[in-house]
mmCIF file of C-alpha atoms and ligand atoms in Angstrom:
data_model
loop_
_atom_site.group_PDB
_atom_site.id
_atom_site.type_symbol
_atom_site.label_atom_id
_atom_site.label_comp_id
_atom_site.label_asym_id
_atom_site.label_seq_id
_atom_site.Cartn_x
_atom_site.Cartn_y
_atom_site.Cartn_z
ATOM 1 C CA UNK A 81 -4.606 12.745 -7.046
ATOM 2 C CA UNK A 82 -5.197 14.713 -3.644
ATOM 3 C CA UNK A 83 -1.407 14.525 -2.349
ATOM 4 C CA UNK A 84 -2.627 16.390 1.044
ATOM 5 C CA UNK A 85 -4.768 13.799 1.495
ATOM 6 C CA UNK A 86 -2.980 10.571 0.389
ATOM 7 C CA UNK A 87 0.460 9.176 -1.239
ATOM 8 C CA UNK A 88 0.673 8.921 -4.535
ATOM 9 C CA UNK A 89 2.248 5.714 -5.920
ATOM 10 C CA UNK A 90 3.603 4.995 -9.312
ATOM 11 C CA UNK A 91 4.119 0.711 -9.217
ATOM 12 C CA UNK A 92 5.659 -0.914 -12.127
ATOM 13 C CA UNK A 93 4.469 -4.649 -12.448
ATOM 14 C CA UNK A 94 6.838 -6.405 -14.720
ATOM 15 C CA UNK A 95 4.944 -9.393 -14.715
ATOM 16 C CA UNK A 96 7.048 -12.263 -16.061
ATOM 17 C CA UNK A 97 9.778 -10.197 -17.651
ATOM 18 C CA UNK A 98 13.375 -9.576 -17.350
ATOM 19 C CA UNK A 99 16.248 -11.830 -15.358
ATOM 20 C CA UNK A 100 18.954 -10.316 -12.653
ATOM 21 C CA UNK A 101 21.278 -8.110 -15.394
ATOM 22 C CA UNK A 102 18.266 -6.808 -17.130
ATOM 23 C CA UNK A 103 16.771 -5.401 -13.499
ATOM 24 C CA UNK A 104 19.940 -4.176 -12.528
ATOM 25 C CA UNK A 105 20.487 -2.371 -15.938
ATOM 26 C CA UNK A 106 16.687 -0.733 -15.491
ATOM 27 C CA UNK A 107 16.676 0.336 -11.518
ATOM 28 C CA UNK A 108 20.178 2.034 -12.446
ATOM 29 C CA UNK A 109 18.624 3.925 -15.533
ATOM 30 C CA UNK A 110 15.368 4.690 -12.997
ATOM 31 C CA UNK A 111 17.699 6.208 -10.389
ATOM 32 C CA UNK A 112 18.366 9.443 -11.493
ATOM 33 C CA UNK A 113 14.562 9.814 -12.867
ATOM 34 C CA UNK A 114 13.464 8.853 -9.849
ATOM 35 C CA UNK A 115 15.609 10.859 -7.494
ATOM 36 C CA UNK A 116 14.314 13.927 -5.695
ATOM 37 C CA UNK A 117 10.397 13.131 -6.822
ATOM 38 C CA UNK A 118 7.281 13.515 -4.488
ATOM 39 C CA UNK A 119 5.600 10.543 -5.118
ATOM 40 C CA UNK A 120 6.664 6.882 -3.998
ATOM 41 C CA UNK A 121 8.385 4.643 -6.969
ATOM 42 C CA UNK A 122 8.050 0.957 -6.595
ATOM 43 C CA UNK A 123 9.060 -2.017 -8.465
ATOM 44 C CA UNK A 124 7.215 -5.196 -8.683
ATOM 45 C CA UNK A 125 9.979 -7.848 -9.888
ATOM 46 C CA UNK A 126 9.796 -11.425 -10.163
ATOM 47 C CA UNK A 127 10.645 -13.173 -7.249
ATOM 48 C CA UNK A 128 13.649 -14.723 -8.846
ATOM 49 C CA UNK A 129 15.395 -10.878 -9.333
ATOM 50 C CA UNK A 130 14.097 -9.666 -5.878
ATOM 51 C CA UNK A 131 17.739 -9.818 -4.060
ATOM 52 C CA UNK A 132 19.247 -7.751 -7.242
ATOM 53 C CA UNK A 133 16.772 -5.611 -7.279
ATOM 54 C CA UNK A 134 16.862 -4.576 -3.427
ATOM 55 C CA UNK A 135 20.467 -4.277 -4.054
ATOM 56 C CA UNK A 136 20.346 -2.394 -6.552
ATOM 57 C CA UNK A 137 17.735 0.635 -5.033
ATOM 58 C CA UNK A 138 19.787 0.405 -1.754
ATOM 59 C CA UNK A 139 20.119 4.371 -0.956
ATOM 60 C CA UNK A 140 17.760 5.094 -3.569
ATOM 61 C CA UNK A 141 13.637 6.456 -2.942
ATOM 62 C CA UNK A 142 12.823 3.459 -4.770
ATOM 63 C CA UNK A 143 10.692 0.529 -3.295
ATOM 64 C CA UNK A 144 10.579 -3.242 -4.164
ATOM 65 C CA UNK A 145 7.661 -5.163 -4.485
ATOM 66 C CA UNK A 146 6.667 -8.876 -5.294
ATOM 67 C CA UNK A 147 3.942 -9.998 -7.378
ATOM 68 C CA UNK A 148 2.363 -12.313 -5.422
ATOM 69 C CA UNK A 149 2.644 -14.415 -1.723
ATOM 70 C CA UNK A 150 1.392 -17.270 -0.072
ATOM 71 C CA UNK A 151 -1.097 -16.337 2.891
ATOM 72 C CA UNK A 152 0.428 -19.658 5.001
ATOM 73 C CA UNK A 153 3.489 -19.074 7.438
ATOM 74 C CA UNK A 154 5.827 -22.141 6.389
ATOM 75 C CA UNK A 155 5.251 -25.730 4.939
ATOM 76 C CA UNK A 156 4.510 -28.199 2.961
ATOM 77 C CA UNK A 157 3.644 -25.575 0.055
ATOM 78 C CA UNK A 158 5.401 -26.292 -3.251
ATOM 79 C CA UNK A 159 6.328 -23.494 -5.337
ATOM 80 C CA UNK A 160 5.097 -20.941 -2.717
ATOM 81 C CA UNK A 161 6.555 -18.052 -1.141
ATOM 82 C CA UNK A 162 5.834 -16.489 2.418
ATOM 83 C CA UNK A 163 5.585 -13.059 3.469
ATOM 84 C CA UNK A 164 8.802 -13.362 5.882
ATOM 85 C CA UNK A 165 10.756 -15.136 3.089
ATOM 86 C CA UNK A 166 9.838 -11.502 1.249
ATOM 87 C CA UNK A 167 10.357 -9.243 4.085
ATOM 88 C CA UNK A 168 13.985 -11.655 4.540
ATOM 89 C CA UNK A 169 14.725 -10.430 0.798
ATOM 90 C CA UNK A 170 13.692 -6.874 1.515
ATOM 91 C CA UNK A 171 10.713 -6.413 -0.416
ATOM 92 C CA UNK A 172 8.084 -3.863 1.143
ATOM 93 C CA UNK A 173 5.220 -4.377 -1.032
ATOM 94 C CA UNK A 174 3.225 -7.264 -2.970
ATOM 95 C CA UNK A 175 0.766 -7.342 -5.277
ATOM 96 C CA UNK A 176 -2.286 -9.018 -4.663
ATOM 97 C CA UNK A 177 -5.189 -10.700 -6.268
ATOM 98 C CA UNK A 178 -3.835 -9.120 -10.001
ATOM 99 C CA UNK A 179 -6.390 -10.257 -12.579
ATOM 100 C CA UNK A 180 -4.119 -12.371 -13.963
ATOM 101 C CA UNK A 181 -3.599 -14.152 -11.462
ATOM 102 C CA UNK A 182 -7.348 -14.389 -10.509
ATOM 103 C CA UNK A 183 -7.932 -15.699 -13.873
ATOM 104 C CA UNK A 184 -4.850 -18.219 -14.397
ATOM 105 C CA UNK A 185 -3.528 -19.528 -11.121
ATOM 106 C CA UNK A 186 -6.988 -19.414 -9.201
ATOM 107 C CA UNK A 187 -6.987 -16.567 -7.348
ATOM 108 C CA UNK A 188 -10.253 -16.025 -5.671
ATOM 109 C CA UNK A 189 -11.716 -12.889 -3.509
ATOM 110 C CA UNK A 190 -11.204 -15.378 -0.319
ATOM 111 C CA UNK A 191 -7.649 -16.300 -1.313
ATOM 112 C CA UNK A 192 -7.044 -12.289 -1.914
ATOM 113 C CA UNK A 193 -8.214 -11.824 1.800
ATOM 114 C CA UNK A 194 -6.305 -14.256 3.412
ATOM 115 C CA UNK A 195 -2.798 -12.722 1.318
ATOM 116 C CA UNK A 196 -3.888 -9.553 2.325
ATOM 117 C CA UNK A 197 -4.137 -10.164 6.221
ATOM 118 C CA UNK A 198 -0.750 -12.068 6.138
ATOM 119 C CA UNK A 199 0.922 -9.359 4.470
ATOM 120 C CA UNK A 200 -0.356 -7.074 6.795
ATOM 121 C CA UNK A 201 0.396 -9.083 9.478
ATOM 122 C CA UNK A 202 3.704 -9.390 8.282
ATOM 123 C CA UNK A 203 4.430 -5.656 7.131
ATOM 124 C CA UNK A 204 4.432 -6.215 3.892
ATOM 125 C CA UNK A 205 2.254 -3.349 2.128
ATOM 126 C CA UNK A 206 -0.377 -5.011 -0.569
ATOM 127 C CA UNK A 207 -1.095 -3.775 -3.193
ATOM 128 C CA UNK A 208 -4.847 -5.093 -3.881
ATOM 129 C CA UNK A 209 -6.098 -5.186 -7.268
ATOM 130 C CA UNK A 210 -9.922 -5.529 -8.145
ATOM 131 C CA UNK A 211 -11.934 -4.562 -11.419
ATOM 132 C CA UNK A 212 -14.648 -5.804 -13.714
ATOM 133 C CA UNK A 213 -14.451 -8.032 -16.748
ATOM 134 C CA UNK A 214 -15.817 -6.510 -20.005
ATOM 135 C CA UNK A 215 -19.155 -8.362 -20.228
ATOM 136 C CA UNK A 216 -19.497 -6.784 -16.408
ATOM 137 C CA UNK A 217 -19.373 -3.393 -17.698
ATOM 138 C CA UNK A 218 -21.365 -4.117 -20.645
ATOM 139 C CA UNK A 219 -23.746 -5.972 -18.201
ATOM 140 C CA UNK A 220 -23.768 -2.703 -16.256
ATOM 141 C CA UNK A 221 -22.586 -4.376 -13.302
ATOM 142 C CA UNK A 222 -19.244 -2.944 -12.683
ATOM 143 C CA UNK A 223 -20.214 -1.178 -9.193
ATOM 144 C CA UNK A 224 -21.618 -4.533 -8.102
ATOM 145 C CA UNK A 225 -18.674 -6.374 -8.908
ATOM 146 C CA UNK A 226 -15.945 -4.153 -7.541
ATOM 147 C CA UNK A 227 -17.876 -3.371 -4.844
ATOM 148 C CA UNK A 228 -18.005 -7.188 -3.760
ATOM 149 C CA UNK A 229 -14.539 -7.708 -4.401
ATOM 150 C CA UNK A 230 -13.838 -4.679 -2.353
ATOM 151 C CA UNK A 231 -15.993 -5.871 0.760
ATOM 152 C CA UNK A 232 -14.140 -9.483 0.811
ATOM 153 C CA UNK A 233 -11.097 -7.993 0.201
ATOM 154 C CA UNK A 234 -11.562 -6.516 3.431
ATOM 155 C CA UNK A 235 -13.315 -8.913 5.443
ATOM 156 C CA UNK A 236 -11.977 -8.825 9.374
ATOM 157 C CA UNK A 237 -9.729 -6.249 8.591
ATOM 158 C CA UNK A 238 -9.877 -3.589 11.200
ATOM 159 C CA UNK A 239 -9.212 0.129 10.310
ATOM 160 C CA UNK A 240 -5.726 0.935 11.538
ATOM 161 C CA UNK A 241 -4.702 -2.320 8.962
ATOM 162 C CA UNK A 242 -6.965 -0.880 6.002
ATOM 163 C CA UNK A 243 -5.161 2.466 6.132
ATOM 164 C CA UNK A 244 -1.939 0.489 5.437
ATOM 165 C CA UNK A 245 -3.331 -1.178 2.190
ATOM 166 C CA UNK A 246 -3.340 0.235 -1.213
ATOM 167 C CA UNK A 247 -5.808 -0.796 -3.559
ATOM 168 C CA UNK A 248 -5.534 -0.767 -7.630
ATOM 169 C CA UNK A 249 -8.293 -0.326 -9.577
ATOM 170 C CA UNK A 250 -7.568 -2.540 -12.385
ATOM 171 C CA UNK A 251 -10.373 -3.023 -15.192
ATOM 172 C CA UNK A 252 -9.292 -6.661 -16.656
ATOM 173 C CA UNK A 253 -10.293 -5.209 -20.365
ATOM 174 C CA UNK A 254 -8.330 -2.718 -20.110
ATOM 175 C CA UNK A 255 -5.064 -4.673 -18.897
ATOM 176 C CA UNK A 256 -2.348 -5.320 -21.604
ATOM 177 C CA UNK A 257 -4.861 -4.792 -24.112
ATOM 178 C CA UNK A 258 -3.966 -0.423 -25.133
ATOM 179 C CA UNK A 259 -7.948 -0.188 -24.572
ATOM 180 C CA UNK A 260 -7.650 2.690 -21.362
ATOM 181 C CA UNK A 261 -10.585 3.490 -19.551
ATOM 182 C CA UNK A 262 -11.323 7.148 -20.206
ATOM 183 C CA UNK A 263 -10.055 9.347 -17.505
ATOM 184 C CA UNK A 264 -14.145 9.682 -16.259
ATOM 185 C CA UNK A 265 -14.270 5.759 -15.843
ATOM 186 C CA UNK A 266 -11.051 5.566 -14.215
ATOM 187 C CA UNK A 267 -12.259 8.870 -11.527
ATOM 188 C CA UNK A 268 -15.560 6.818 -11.562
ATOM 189 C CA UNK A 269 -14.373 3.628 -10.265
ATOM 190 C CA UNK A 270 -11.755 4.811 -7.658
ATOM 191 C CA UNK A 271 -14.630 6.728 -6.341
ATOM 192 C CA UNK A 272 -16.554 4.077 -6.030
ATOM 193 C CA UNK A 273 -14.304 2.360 -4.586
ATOM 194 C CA UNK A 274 -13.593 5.162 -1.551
ATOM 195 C CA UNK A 275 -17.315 5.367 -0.887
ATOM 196 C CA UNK A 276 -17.560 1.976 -0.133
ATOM 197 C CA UNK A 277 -13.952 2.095 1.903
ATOM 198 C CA UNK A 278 -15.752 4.980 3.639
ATOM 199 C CA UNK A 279 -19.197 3.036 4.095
ATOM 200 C CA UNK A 280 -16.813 0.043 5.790
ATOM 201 C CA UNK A 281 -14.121 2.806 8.000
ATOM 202 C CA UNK A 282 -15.221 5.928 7.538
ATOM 203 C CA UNK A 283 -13.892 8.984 5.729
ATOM 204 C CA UNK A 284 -11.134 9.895 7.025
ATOM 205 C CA UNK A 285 -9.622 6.252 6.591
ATOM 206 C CA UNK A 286 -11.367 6.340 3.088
ATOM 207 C CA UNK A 287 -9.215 9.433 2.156
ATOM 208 C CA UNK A 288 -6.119 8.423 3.238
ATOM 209 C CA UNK A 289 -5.998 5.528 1.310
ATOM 210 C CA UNK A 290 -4.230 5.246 -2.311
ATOM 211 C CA UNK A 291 -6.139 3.815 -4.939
ATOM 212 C CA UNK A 292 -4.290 3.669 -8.323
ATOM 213 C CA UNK A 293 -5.668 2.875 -11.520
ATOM 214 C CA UNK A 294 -4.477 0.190 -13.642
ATOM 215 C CA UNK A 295 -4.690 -1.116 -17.152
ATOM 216 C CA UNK A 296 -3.039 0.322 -20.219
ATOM 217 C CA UNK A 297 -1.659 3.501 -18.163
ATOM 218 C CA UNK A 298 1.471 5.266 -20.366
ATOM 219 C CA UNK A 299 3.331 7.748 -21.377
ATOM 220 C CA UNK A 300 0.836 9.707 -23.055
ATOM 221 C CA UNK A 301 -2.385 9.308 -20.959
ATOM 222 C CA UNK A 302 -0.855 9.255 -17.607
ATOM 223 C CA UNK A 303 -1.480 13.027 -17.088
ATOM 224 C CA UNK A 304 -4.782 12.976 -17.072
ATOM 225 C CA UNK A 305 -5.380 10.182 -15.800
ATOM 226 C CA UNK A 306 -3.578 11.158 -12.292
ATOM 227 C CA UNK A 307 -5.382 14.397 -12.818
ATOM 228 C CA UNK A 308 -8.643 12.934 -11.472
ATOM 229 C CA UNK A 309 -9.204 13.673 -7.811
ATOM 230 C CA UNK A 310 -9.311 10.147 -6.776
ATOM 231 C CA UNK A 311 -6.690 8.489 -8.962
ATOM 232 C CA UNK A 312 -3.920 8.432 -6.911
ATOM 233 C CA UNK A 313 -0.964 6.504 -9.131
ATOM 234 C CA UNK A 314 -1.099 3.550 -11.119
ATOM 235 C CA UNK A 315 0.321 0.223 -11.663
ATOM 236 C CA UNK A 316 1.785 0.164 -14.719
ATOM 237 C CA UNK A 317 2.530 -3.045 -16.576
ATOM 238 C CA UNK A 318 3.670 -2.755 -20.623
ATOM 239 C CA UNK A 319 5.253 0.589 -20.147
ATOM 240 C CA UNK A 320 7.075 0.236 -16.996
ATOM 241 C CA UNK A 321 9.532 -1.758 -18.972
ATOM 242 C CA UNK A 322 11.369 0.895 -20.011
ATOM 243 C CA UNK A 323 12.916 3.297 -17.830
ATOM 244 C CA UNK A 324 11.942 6.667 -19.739
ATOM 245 C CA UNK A 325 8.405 5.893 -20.191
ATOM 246 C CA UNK A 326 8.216 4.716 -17.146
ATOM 247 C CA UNK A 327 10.174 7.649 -15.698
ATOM 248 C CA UNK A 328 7.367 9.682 -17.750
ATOM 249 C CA UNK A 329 4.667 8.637 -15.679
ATOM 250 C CA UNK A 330 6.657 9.156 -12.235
ATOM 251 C CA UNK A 331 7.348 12.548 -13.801
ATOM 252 C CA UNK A 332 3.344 13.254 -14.204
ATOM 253 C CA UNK A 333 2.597 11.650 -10.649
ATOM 254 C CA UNK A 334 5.694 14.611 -9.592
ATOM 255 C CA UNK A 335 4.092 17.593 -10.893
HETATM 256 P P1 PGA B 190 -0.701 -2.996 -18.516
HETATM 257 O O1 PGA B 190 -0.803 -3.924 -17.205
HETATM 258 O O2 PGA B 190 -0.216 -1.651 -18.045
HETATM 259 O O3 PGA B 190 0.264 -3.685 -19.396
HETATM 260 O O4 PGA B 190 -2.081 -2.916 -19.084
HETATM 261 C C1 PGA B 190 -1.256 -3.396 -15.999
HETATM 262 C C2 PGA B 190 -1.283 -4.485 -14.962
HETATM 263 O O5 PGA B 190 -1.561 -5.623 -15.326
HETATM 264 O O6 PGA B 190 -1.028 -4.235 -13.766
#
């Protein structure tokens, strides 16, 4: 982390876990943790415990994010979700493009481009993931892959809109799996990843931007991990279930 350069962001993404009483219960056990810290806590809830959950942080430091959103305004769009229905609800962030979703529901580097200028265009602040699959890094083709998913990710977006985005570096075999990169790989990637954000805006832009690293972060390895100079947070899945491990890693991001 650089924290004169950039914000550092710790995002919880529950994924497909916990209903309206069990949010509640966990934003009021991640208040006092939370409270008085230097880096931004956010929240990525289902959709269906977004109200409770912006209710819930009201007066708080802590932040509210979806987990994904349709790039279309309004429609005939079953099942979907727009950006002003989650701006409505009070969200301020989405995640976008997660791996998961990329490798489930479809998710494509165009579809992650076209999220990512609505949400822009809607103030919502994405949270864009990219990262290899394991026979890419075995293929020794991680820097090719990320870096295309980077450059589409990106496409006709100008550099005052860029600076707004923040970008998780999320290696897919590393997600949900307790495989971590090591703390070089991680500092490796997100470098990458600025070089080529500094290559499309220059480096100024490029340093201003957070890029967290995803994938198996916790308790124990946090630390280092945010230790490297160009890991600036993480989104945390598995252990940002639970309020003290969670509050663990918002503790590491603090200090
Ligand atoms: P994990 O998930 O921390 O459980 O590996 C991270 C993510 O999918 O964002």
């Amino acid at each position: 982390m650089n924290k004169q350069l950039r914000k550092a962001i710790i995002a919880g993404n529950w994924k497909m876990n916990k209903n309206r009483a069990e949010a509640e219960l966990f934003i009021n056990e991640l208040k006092p943790i939370a409270a008085d810290k230097n880096c931004e806590v956010v929240v990525c809830v289902p959709f269906t415990s977004l109200a409770t959950a912006v209710e819930a942080v009201g007066g708080t430091n802590i932040k509210v994010g979806a987990q994904n959103v349709h790039f279309e305004a309004s429609g005939a769009f079953t099942g979907e979700i727009s950006v002003a229905m989650l701006k409505d609800i009070g969200a301020e962030y989405v995640i976008i493009g997660h791996s998961e979703r990329r490798q489930y529901f479809g998710e494509t580097d165009e579809t992650v481009n076209k999220r990512t200028k609505a949400a822009l265009a809607g103030g919502l602040i994405p949270i864009v993931c990219v990262g290899e699959h394991l026979w890419e890094r075995q293929a020794n083709i991680t820097e090719e892959v990320v870096s295309r998913q980077i450059k589409l990710a990106f496409a006709g977006i100008d550099a005052a809109d860029a600076a707004k985005i923040v970008i998780a570096y999320e290696p897919v075999w590393a997600i949900g799996t307790g495989l971590t990169a090591s703390n070089e790989q991680a500092q490796e990637a997100c470098k990458l990843i600025r070089d080529r954000l500094s290559g499309l805006y220059g480096k100024p832009v490029a340093d201003s931007i957070t890029i967290q690293y995803g994938g198996s972060m916790n308790a124990g390895n946090a630390a280092e991990l945010l230790a490297k100079e160009d890991v600036d947070g993480g989104l945390i899945g598995g252990a940002s279930l639970k309020a003290a491990d969670f509050g663990t890693i918002i503790d590491a991001a603090n200090n």
